[in-house]
PDB file of C-alpha atoms in Angstrom:
ATOM      1  CA  MET A   1       0.729 -16.828  20.662  1.00  0.00           C
ATOM      2  CA  LYS A   2      -0.642 -10.850  15.102  1.00  0.00           C
ATOM      3  CA  LYS A   3       1.848  -7.896  11.344  1.00  0.00           C
ATOM      4  CA  PHE A   4       4.451  -6.236  12.792  1.00  0.00           C
ATOM      5  CA  VAL A   5       6.173  -4.162  15.448  1.00  0.00           C
ATOM      6  CA  ALA A   6       9.475  -4.915  17.224  1.00  0.00           C
ATOM      7  CA  THR A   7       8.677  -7.877  19.458  1.00  0.00           C
ATOM      8  CA  LEU A   8       5.364  -8.708  17.975  1.00  0.00           C
ATOM      9  CA  ALA A   9       3.804  -9.926  14.758  1.00  0.00           C
ATOM     10  CA  LEU A  10       0.092  -9.414  14.430  1.00  0.00           C
ATOM     11  CA  ALA A  11      -2.105 -10.676  11.651  1.00  0.00           C
ATOM     12  CA  VAL A  12      -5.764 -11.082  10.907  1.00  0.00           C
ATOM     13  CA  PHE A  13      -6.424 -13.949   8.534  1.00  0.00           C
ATOM     14  CA  ALA A  14      -9.660 -12.709   6.987  1.00  0.00           C
ATOM     15  CA  THR A  15     -11.434 -14.980   4.546  1.00  0.00           C
ATOM     16  CA  GLY A  16     -14.880 -13.436   4.414  1.00  0.00           C
ATOM     17  CA  ALA A  17     -17.953 -13.370   6.609  1.00  0.00           C
ATOM     18  CA  VAL A  18     -19.342 -16.530   8.164  1.00  0.00           C
ATOM     19  CA  HIS A  19     -22.388 -17.479  10.217  1.00  0.00           C
ATOM     20  CA  ALA A  20     -21.236 -18.668  13.632  1.00  0.00           C
ATOM     21  CA  ALA A  21     -22.260 -22.023  15.031  1.00  0.00           C
ATOM     22  CA  ASP A  22     -24.375 -22.400  18.175  1.00  0.00           C
ATOM     23  CA  LEU A  23     -23.044 -24.599  20.983  1.00  0.00           C
ATOM     24  CA  GLY A  24     -26.209 -24.146  23.048  1.00  0.00           C
ATOM     25  CA  GLY A  25     -24.593 -22.414  26.011  1.00  0.00           C
ATOM     26  CA  LYS A  26     -22.216 -25.302  26.665  1.00  0.00           C
ATOM     27  CA  LEU A  27     -19.601 -24.820  29.409  1.00  0.00           C
ATOM     28  CA  LEU A  28     -16.094 -25.593  28.140  1.00  0.00           C
ATOM     29  CA  LYS A  29     -13.059 -25.964  30.379  1.00  0.00           C
ATOM     30  CA  VAL A  30      -9.941 -24.284  28.999  1.00  0.00           C
ATOM     31  CA  GLY A  31      -6.470 -25.358  30.104  1.00  0.00           C
ATOM     32  CA  SER A  32      -3.852 -22.618  30.352  1.00  0.00           C
ATOM     33  CA  ASP A  33      -0.372 -22.209  31.822  1.00  0.00           C
ATOM     34  CA  THR A  34      -1.221 -18.891  33.415  1.00  0.00           C
ATOM     35  CA  THR A  35       2.304 -17.547  33.812  1.00  0.00           C
ATOM     36  CA  SER A  36       2.724 -15.486  30.636  1.00  0.00           C
ATOM     37  CA  PRO A  37       1.261 -11.977  30.765  1.00  0.00           C
ATOM     38  CA  PRO A  38      -0.295 -10.454  28.781  1.00  0.00           C
ATOM     39  CA  MET A  39      -1.373 -13.704  27.101  1.00  0.00           C
ATOM     40  CA  GLU A  40      -2.647 -15.212  30.353  1.00  0.00           C
ATOM     41  CA  SER A  41      -1.885 -14.742  34.033  1.00  0.00           C
ATOM     42  CA  VAL A  42      -3.579 -14.707  37.430  1.00  0.00           C
ATOM     43  CA  ASP A  43      -4.588 -11.248  38.632  1.00  0.00           C
ATOM     44  CA  PRO A  44      -3.137 -11.036  42.161  1.00  0.00           C
ATOM     45  CA  ALA A  45      -5.890  -8.673  43.295  1.00  0.00           C
ATOM     46  CA  SER A  46      -8.876 -10.748  42.188  1.00  0.00           C
ATOM     47  CA  GLY A  47      -7.384 -14.213  41.761  1.00  0.00           C
ATOM     48  CA  GLN A  48      -9.029 -14.360  38.333  1.00  0.00           C
ATOM     49  CA  ILE A  49      -7.300 -15.645  35.196  1.00  0.00           C
ATOM     50  CA  VAL A  50      -6.965 -12.730  32.785  1.00  0.00           C
ATOM     51  CA  GLY A  51      -5.240 -11.853  29.517  1.00  0.00           C
ATOM     52  CA  PHE A  52      -5.436 -11.741  25.753  1.00  0.00           C
ATOM     53  CA  ASP A  53      -6.122 -15.458  25.300  1.00  0.00           C
ATOM     54  CA  VAL A  54      -8.900 -15.273  27.892  1.00  0.00           C
ATOM     55  CA  ASP A  55     -10.523 -12.355  26.094  1.00  0.00           C
ATOM     56  CA  VAL A  56     -10.195 -14.054  22.698  1.00  0.00           C
ATOM     57  CA  VAL A  57     -11.849 -17.266  23.897  1.00  0.00           C
ATOM     58  CA  ASN A  58     -14.625 -15.342  25.646  1.00  0.00           C
ATOM     59  CA  ALA A  59     -15.226 -13.250  22.514  1.00  0.00           C
ATOM     60  CA  ILE A  60     -15.479 -16.396  20.408  1.00  0.00           C
ATOM     61  CA  CYS A  61     -17.866 -17.968  22.915  1.00  0.00           C
ATOM     62  CA  ALA A  62     -20.057 -14.883  22.704  1.00  0.00           C
ATOM     63  CA  LYS A  63     -20.394 -15.571  18.972  1.00  0.00           C
ATOM     64  CA  ILE A  64     -21.024 -19.315  19.143  1.00  0.00           C
ATOM     65  CA  ASN A  65     -23.026 -19.467  22.410  1.00  0.00           C
ATOM     66  CA  CYS A  66     -20.678 -21.178  24.848  1.00  0.00           C
ATOM     67  CA  GLN A  67     -19.064 -20.386  28.189  1.00  0.00           C
ATOM     68  CA  ALA A  68     -15.389 -20.741  29.054  1.00  0.00           C
ATOM     69  CA  GLU A  69     -13.939 -21.745  32.420  1.00  0.00           C
ATOM     70  CA  PHE A  70     -10.154 -21.344  32.526  1.00  0.00           C
ATOM     71  CA  VAL A  71      -8.101 -23.889  34.489  1.00  0.00           C
ATOM     72  CA  THR A  72      -4.477 -23.227  35.483  1.00  0.00           C
ATOM     73  CA  THR A  73      -2.315 -26.128  34.323  1.00  0.00           C
ATOM     74  CA  GLY A  74       1.473 -26.529  34.208  1.00  0.00           C
ATOM     75  CA  TRP A  75       2.889 -26.399  30.684  1.00  0.00           C
ATOM     76  CA  ASP A  76       4.796 -29.677  31.018  1.00  0.00           C
ATOM     77  CA  GLY A  77       1.568 -31.678  31.338  1.00  0.00           C
ATOM     78  CA  ILE A  78      -0.941 -29.498  29.548  1.00  0.00           C
ATOM     79  CA  PHE A  79      -1.322 -31.542  26.347  1.00  0.00           C
ATOM     80  CA  ALA A  80      -1.517 -34.856  28.218  1.00  0.00           C
ATOM     81  CA  ALA A  81      -4.227 -33.376  30.438  1.00  0.00           C
ATOM     82  CA  LEU A  82      -6.149 -32.249  27.354  1.00  0.00           C
ATOM     83  CA  ASP A  83      -5.892 -35.722  25.851  1.00  0.00           C
ATOM     84  CA  GLN A  84      -7.133 -37.262  29.106  1.00  0.00           C
ATOM     85  CA  GLY A  85     -10.203 -35.011  29.112  1.00  0.00           C
ATOM     86  CA  SER A  86      -9.255 -32.718  32.005  1.00  0.00           C
ATOM     87  CA  PHE A  87     -10.474 -29.845  29.853  1.00  0.00           C
ATOM     88  CA  ASP A  88     -11.935 -29.270  26.409  1.00  0.00           C
ATOM     89  CA  LEU A  89      -9.295 -27.069  24.817  1.00  0.00           C
ATOM     90  CA  VAL A  90      -6.020 -25.298  25.523  1.00  0.00           C
ATOM     91  CA  ALA A  91      -5.514 -21.543  25.156  1.00  0.00           C
ATOM     92  CA  SER A  92      -1.962 -20.814  26.216  1.00  0.00           C
ATOM     93  CA  GLY A  93      -0.038 -19.101  23.423  1.00  0.00           C
ATOM     94  CA  VAL A  94       0.537 -22.434  21.661  1.00  0.00           C
ATOM     95  CA  SER A  95       2.519 -22.352  18.423  1.00  0.00           C
ATOM     96  CA  ILE A  96       1.041 -24.348  15.556  1.00  0.00           C
ATOM     97  CA  THR A  97       3.684 -26.801  14.336  1.00  0.00           C
ATOM     98  CA  ASP A  98       3.577 -29.776  11.980  1.00  0.00           C
ATOM     99  CA  GLU A  99       4.805 -32.057  14.766  1.00  0.00           C
ATOM    100  CA  ARG A 100       2.069 -30.984  17.166  1.00  0.00           C
ATOM    101  CA  LYS A 101      -0.599 -31.344  14.482  1.00  0.00           C
ATOM    102  CA  LYS A 102       0.123 -35.072  14.407  1.00  0.00           C
ATOM    103  CA  ALA A 103      -1.185 -35.409  17.963  1.00  0.00           C
ATOM    104  CA  MET A 104      -3.761 -32.608  18.322  1.00  0.00           C
ATOM    105  CA  ASP A 105      -6.056 -30.359  16.320  1.00  0.00           C
ATOM    106  CA  PHE A 106      -5.667 -26.593  16.118  1.00  0.00           C
ATOM    107  CA  SER A 107      -8.020 -23.755  15.380  1.00  0.00           C
ATOM    108  CA  ASP A 108      -7.104 -21.335  12.642  1.00  0.00           C
ATOM    109  CA  PRO A 109      -4.338 -18.942  13.751  1.00  0.00           C
ATOM    110  CA  TYR A 110      -5.494 -15.974  15.810  1.00  0.00           C
ATOM    111  CA  ILE A 111      -2.126 -14.270  16.274  1.00  0.00           C
ATOM    112  CA  VAL A 112       1.423 -14.598  14.908  1.00  0.00           C
ATOM    113  CA  ASN A 113       4.200 -14.270  17.452  1.00  0.00           C
ATOM    114  CA  SER A 114       7.921 -13.632  17.032  1.00  0.00           C
ATOM    115  CA  GLN A 115      10.341 -14.761  19.742  1.00  0.00           C
ATOM    116  CA  ALA A 116      12.709 -12.452  21.616  1.00  0.00           C
ATOM    117  CA  VAL A 117      15.682 -12.888  23.966  1.00  0.00           C
ATOM    118  CA  LEU A 118      15.531 -11.514  27.492  1.00  0.00           C
ATOM    119  CA  THR A 119      18.942 -10.597  28.961  1.00  0.00           C
ATOM    120  CA  ARG A 120      20.323  -8.870  32.022  1.00  0.00           C
ATOM    121  CA  ALA A 121      20.224  -5.085  31.744  1.00  0.00           C
ATOM    122  CA  GLU A 122      24.010  -4.797  31.569  1.00  0.00           C
ATOM    123  CA  ASP A 123      23.963  -6.892  28.398  1.00  0.00           C
ATOM    124  CA  GLN A 124      21.524  -4.611  26.596  1.00  0.00           C
ATOM    125  CA  GLY A 125      22.675  -4.331  22.996  1.00  0.00           C
ATOM    126  CA  ILE A 126      24.100  -7.846  22.818  1.00  0.00           C
ATOM    127  CA  THR A 127      23.636  -9.556  19.453  1.00  0.00           C
ATOM    128  CA  LEU A 128      22.964 -13.098  18.324  1.00  0.00           C
ATOM    129  CA  GLU A 129      26.447 -13.071  16.795  1.00  0.00           C
ATOM    130  CA  THR A 130      27.926 -12.492  20.255  1.00  0.00           C
ATOM    131  CA  PHE A 131      25.938 -15.390  21.687  1.00  0.00           C
ATOM    132  CA  LYS A 132      27.234 -17.658  18.928  1.00  0.00           C
ATOM    133  CA  ALA A 133      30.841 -16.452  18.864  1.00  0.00           C
ATOM    134  CA  GLU A 134      31.340 -16.541  22.629  1.00  0.00           C
ATOM    135  CA  GLY A 135      29.404 -19.746  23.271  1.00  0.00           C
ATOM    136  CA  ARG A 136      27.027 -17.977  25.615  1.00  0.00           C
ATOM    137  CA  LYS A 137      24.197 -19.975  27.120  1.00  0.00           C
ATOM    138  CA  LEU A 138      20.485 -19.519  26.474  1.00  0.00           C
ATOM    139  CA  SER A 139      17.587 -20.921  28.423  1.00  0.00           C
ATOM    140  CA  ALA A 140      13.895 -21.431  27.728  1.00  0.00           C
ATOM    141  CA  GLN A 141      10.924 -23.309  29.067  1.00  0.00           C
ATOM    142  CA  ALA A 142      11.221 -26.989  28.159  1.00  0.00           C
ATOM    143  CA  ASN A 143       9.107 -28.522  25.384  1.00  0.00           C
ATOM    144  CA  THR A 144       8.366 -25.180  23.736  1.00  0.00           C
ATOM    145  CA  THR A 145       9.188 -23.674  20.376  1.00  0.00           C
ATOM    146  CA  ASP A 146      11.222 -21.129  22.383  1.00  0.00           C
ATOM    147  CA  ALA A 147      13.586 -23.946  23.359  1.00  0.00           C
ATOM    148  CA  GLN A 148      13.853 -25.023  19.730  1.00  0.00           C
ATOM    149  CA  VAL A 149      14.717 -21.471  18.691  1.00  0.00           C
ATOM    150  CA  ALA A 150      17.380 -21.296  21.405  1.00  0.00           C
ATOM    151  CA  GLU A 151      18.995 -24.486  20.106  1.00  0.00           C
ATOM    152  CA  GLY A 152      18.995 -23.047  16.602  1.00  0.00           C
ATOM    153  CA  VAL A 153      20.846 -19.947  17.815  1.00  0.00           C
ATOM    154  CA  VAL A 154      23.573 -21.360  20.079  1.00  0.00           C
ATOM    155  CA  GLY A 155      23.401 -25.133  19.597  1.00  0.00           C
ATOM    156  CA  LYS A 156      21.813 -27.710  21.870  1.00  0.00           C
ATOM    157  CA  GLU A 157      24.939 -27.945  24.038  1.00  0.00           C
ATOM    158  CA  ASN A 158      24.547 -24.290  25.052  1.00  0.00           C
ATOM    159  CA  VAL A 159      20.844 -24.447  25.941  1.00  0.00           C
ATOM    160  CA  ILE A 160      19.468 -25.178  29.393  1.00  0.00           C
ATOM    161  CA  ALA A 161      15.730 -25.925  29.367  1.00  0.00           C
ATOM    162  CA  TYR A 162      13.726 -25.520  32.564  1.00  0.00           C
ATOM    163  CA  ASP A 163      10.353 -26.993  33.498  1.00  0.00           C
ATOM    164  CA  SER A 164       9.017 -23.545  34.368  1.00  0.00           C
ATOM    165  CA  PHE A 165       9.583 -20.085  32.976  1.00  0.00           C
ATOM    166  CA  SER A 166      10.259 -18.734  36.472  1.00  0.00           C
ATOM    167  CA  ALA A 167      13.197 -21.154  36.820  1.00  0.00           C
ATOM    168  CA  ALA A 168      14.670 -19.835  33.569  1.00  0.00           C
ATOM    169  CA  ILE A 169      14.364 -16.263  34.869  1.00  0.00           C
ATOM    170  CA  ILE A 170      16.111 -17.201  38.129  1.00  0.00           C
ATOM    171  CA  ALA A 171      18.934 -18.807  36.137  1.00  0.00           C
ATOM    172  CA  LEU A 172      19.318 -15.608  34.108  1.00  0.00           C
ATOM    173  CA  LYS A 173      19.375 -13.382  37.188  1.00  0.00           C
ATOM    174  CA  ASN A 174      21.901 -15.733  38.838  1.00  0.00           C
ATOM    175  CA  LYS A 175      24.117 -15.600  35.717  1.00  0.00           C
ATOM    176  CA  ASP A 176      23.805 -19.334  35.086  1.00  0.00           C
ATOM    177  CA  VAL A 177      22.687 -18.387  31.563  1.00  0.00           C
ATOM    178  CA  ASP A 178      23.015 -15.210  29.507  1.00  0.00           C
ATOM    179  CA  GLY A 179      19.559 -15.027  27.958  1.00  0.00           C
ATOM    180  CA  VAL A 180      16.063 -16.492  27.967  1.00  0.00           C
ATOM    181  CA  VAL A 181      14.147 -17.029  24.725  1.00  0.00           C
ATOM    182  CA  ILE A 182      10.612 -15.797  25.277  1.00  0.00           C
ATOM    183  CA  ASN A 183       7.342 -15.300  23.491  1.00  0.00           C
ATOM    184  CA  GLY A 184       7.819 -11.874  21.922  1.00  0.00           C
ATOM    185  CA  ALA A 185       4.215 -10.945  22.666  1.00  0.00           C
ATOM    186  CA  ASN A 186       5.145 -11.026  26.356  1.00  0.00           C
ATOM    187  CA  ALA A 187       8.396  -9.051  26.095  1.00  0.00           C
ATOM    188  CA  ALA A 188       7.025  -5.689  27.238  1.00  0.00           C
ATOM    189  CA  ALA A 189       5.332  -7.261  30.263  1.00  0.00           C
ATOM    190  CA  TYR A 190       8.566  -8.942  31.329  1.00  0.00           C
ATOM    191  CA  GLU A 191      10.501  -5.690  30.922  1.00  0.00           C
ATOM    192  CA  ARG A 192       7.982  -3.944  33.176  1.00  0.00           C
ATOM    193  CA  GLU A 193       8.022  -6.724  35.762  1.00  0.00           C
ATOM    194  CA  PHE A 194      11.831  -6.784  35.923  1.00  0.00           C
ATOM    195  CA  ALA A 195      12.439  -3.096  35.219  1.00  0.00           C
ATOM    196  CA  GLY A 196      16.087  -2.169  35.676  1.00  0.00           C
ATOM    197  CA  GLU A 197      17.128  -5.838  35.838  1.00  0.00           C
ATOM    198  CA  LEU A 198      16.126  -7.513  32.569  1.00  0.00           C
ATOM    199  CA  VAL A 199      15.522  -6.260  29.025  1.00  0.00           C
ATOM    200  CA  ALA A 200      14.444  -7.776  25.724  1.00  0.00           C
ATOM    201  CA  SER A 201      17.752  -7.124  23.974  1.00  0.00           C
ATOM    202  CA  ILE A 202      17.069  -9.198  20.847  1.00  0.00           C
ATOM    203  CA  LYS A 203      13.720  -9.143  19.071  1.00  0.00           C
ATOM    204  CA  ASP A 204      11.980 -10.439  15.951  1.00  0.00           C
ATOM    205  CA  LEU A 205      13.360 -13.953  15.841  1.00  0.00           C
ATOM    206  CA  GLU A 206      11.328 -16.764  14.286  1.00  0.00           C
ATOM    207  CA  SER A 207       7.599 -16.122  13.889  1.00  0.00           C
ATOM    208  CA  ASP A 208       4.974 -18.707  14.788  1.00  0.00           C
ATOM    209  CA  PRO A 209       1.208 -18.692  14.256  1.00  0.00           C
ATOM    210  CA  LEU A 210      -0.628 -19.410  17.501  1.00  0.00           C
ATOM    211  CA  GLY A 211      -3.828 -21.398  17.752  1.00  0.00           C
ATOM    212  CA  LEU A 212      -6.305 -22.892  20.201  1.00  0.00           C
ATOM    213  CA  VAL A 213      -5.718 -26.607  20.797  1.00  0.00           C
ATOM    214  CA  PHE A 214      -8.271 -29.430  20.782  1.00  0.00           C
ATOM    215  CA  ARG A 215      -8.213 -33.205  20.972  1.00  0.00           C
ATOM    216  CA  LYS A 216      -7.922 -34.963  17.636  1.00  0.00           C
ATOM    217  CA  GLY A 217     -11.258 -35.096  15.846  1.00  0.00           C
ATOM    218  CA  ASP A 218     -13.050 -32.650  18.170  1.00  0.00           C
ATOM    219  CA  GLU A 219     -16.102 -31.277  16.355  1.00  0.00           C
ATOM    220  CA  ASN A 220     -15.811 -28.004  18.269  1.00  0.00           C
ATOM    221  CA  VAL A 221     -12.858 -26.958  16.117  1.00  0.00           C
ATOM    222  CA  ALA A 222     -15.171 -25.989  13.257  1.00  0.00           C
ATOM    223  CA  ALA A 223     -17.418 -23.967  15.570  1.00  0.00           C
ATOM    224  CA  PHE A 224     -14.449 -22.126  17.084  1.00  0.00           C
ATOM    225  CA  ASN A 225     -13.097 -21.363  13.632  1.00  0.00           C
ATOM    226  CA  GLU A 226     -16.456 -19.834  12.727  1.00  0.00           C
ATOM    227  CA  GLY A 227     -16.463 -17.786  15.915  1.00  0.00           C
ATOM    228  CA  LEU A 228     -12.861 -16.708  15.354  1.00  0.00           C
ATOM    229  CA  GLN A 229     -13.673 -15.571  11.848  1.00  0.00           C
ATOM    230  CA  ALA A 230     -16.637 -13.627  13.197  1.00  0.00           C
ATOM    231  CA  ILE A 231     -14.479 -11.664  15.676  1.00  0.00           C
ATOM    232  CA  LYS A 232     -12.011 -10.935  12.890  1.00  0.00           C
ATOM    233  CA  ASP A 233     -14.755  -9.718  10.590  1.00  0.00           C
ATOM    234  CA  ASP A 234     -16.473  -7.423  13.098  1.00  0.00           C
ATOM    235  CA  GLY A 235     -13.247  -5.884  14.421  1.00  0.00           C
ATOM    236  CA  THR A 236     -13.332  -7.471  17.879  1.00  0.00           C
ATOM    237  CA  LEU A 237      -9.949  -9.145  17.421  1.00  0.00           C
ATOM    238  CA  ASP A 238      -8.401  -5.851  16.297  1.00  0.00           C
ATOM    239  CA  GLN A 239      -9.828  -4.194  19.401  1.00  0.00           C
ATOM    240  CA  LEU A 240      -8.312  -6.854  21.662  1.00  0.00           C
ATOM    241  CA  ILE A 241      -4.925  -6.498  19.969  1.00  0.00           C
ATOM    242  CA  ALA A 242      -5.128  -2.742  20.506  1.00  0.00           C
ATOM    243  CA  LYS A 243      -6.127  -3.267  24.148  1.00  0.00           C
ATOM    244  CA  TYR A 244      -3.023  -5.296  24.952  1.00  0.00           C
ATOM    245  CA  TRP A 245      -0.426  -3.906  22.553  1.00  0.00           C
ATOM    246  CA  GLY A 246      -1.771  -0.640  21.196  1.00  0.00           C
ATOM    247  CA  LEU A 247      -1.580  -2.140  17.713  1.00  0.00           C
ATOM    248  CA  LYS A 248      -3.879  -3.133  14.908  1.00  0.00           C
TER     249      LYS A 248
END
């Protein structure tokens, strides 16, 4: 959490060339809920945290002379941990919202994401109208914009929010719910992981700009915005988008 193809909205917000700041090689800890490929996940072979967000932060650090150390953190406590100083920023597909901006600072957007609905394979072709008309249940990870989108589709009474994304997937497979609202940027990865079982039947729901998250008043926001603009200007961001989605 890029404009547009099926599950994904991509955008580069170019505003002209800038001269990147220099953070003097500083090591920054980056909190991330590493359960959402291709945005961020743990490579089972190496144990390393990998993904689009990781590459974006590393590319920015290369421009502004810093180093990033990613730290796996559960989504339900990630913003509290940031506020308490457990790490310096969050890179975890976070949607920029007016409500969140009251409590934290964001970088400029680096990608625009549109939500999708993951369903069981036998329900491929189901529509939002069917969900609404039949009172079908949706799930999502709690305290996310995905959960808000789900409530907007079927009403709060028909939404079950889970603390983890894996719990929402289990509920879908067990037929406790009929769909899971997901980050559209991750839809293809989920379809591969659950091939033959789950599909992204509904795509291109609400679109959210995603940003890196900092504590209120953090001076590093300006430096990261300069670095982000630099990787937009020199084509690095386009290359990373192409790497993960085959898009520009």
